[in-house]
mmCIF file of C-alpha atoms in Angstrom:
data_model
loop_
_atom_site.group_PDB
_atom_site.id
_atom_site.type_symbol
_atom_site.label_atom_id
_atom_site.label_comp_id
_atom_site.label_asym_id
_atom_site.label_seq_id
_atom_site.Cartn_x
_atom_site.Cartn_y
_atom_site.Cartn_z
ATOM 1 C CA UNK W 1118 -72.205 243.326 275.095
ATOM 2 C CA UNK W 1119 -74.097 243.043 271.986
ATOM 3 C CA UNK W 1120 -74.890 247.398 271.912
ATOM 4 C CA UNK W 1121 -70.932 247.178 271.127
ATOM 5 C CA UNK W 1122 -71.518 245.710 267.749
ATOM 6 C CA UNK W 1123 -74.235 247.859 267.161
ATOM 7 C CA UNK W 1124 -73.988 249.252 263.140
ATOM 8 C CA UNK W 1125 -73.242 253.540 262.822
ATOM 9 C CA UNK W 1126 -75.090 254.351 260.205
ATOM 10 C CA UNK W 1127 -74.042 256.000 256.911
ATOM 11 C CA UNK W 1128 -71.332 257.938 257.117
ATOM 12 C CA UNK W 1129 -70.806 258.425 260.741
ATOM 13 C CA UNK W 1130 -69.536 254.393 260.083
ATOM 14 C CA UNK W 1131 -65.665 254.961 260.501
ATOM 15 C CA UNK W 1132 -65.482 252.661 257.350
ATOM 16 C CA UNK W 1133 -68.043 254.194 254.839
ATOM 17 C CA UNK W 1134 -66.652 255.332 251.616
ATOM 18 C CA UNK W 1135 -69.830 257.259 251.037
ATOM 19 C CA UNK W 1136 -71.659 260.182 251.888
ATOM 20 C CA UNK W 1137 -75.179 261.082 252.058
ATOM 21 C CA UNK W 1138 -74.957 263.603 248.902
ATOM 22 C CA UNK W 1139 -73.148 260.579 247.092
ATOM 23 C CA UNK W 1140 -76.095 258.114 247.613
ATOM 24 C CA UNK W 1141 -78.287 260.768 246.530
ATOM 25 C CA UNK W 1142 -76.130 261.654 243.216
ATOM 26 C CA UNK W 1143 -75.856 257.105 243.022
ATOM 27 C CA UNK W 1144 -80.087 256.825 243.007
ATOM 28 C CA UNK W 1145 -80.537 260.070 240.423
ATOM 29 C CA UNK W 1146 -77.859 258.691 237.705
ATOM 30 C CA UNK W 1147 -80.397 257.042 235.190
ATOM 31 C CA UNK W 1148 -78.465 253.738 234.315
ATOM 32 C CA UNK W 1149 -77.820 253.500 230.836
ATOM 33 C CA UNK W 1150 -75.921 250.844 228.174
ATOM 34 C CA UNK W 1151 -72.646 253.261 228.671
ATOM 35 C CA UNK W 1152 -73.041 253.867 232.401
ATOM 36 C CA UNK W 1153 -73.071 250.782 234.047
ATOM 37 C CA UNK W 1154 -72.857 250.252 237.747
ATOM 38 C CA UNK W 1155 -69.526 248.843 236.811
ATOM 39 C CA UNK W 1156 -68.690 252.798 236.178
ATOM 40 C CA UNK W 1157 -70.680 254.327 239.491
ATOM 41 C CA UNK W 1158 -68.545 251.272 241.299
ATOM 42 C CA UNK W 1159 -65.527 252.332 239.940
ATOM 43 C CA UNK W 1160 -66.100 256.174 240.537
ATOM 44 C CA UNK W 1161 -66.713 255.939 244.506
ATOM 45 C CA UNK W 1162 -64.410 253.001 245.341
ATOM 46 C CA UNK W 1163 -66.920 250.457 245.903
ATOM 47 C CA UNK W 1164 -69.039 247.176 244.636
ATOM 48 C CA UNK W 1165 -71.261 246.879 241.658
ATOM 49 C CA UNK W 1166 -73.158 245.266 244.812
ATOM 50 C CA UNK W 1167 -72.775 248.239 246.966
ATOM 51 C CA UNK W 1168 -74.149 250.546 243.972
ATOM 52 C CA UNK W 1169 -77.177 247.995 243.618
ATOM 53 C CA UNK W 1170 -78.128 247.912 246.953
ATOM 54 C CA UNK W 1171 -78.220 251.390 246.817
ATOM 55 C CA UNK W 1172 -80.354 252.231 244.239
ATOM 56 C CA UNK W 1173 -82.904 248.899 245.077
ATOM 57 C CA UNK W 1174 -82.718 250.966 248.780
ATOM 58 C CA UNK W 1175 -81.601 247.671 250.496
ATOM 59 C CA UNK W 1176 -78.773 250.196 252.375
ATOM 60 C CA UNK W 1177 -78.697 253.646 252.968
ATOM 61 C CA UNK W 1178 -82.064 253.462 253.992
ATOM 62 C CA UNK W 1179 -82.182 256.298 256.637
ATOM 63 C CA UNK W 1180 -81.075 258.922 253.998
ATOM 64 C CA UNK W 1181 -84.479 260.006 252.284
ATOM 65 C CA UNK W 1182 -85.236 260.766 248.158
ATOM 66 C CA UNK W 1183 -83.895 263.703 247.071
ATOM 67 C CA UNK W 1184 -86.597 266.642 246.416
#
């Protein structure tokens, strides 16, 4: 049954590492020379990819801009 492989969302995914109010904090940090992504990676436990796709919006889509 293909509705069994159907992807949670977010954090409601058993296997997310991230929260809402962390992909919110992830898109505000402004990226600097001393703050990689290599740095936001390391401080949540994932991916310089995860933290790209993140801020380019590729995932975590459903969560909206802050303000």
């Amino acid at each position: 049954h293909p509705e069994c492989f159907a992807a949670t969302e977010g954090e409601r995914n058993v296997h997310a590492k991230l929260t809402a109010t962390d992909v919110l904090t992830i898109r505000a940090v402004p990226l600097r020379p001393h703050a990689p992504l290599a740095t936001l990676a390391r401080q949540y436990g994932v991916t310089n990819e995860t933290i790209a796709n993140i801020r380019r919006r590729e995932t975590w889509k459903h969560v909206p801009p802050a303000g």
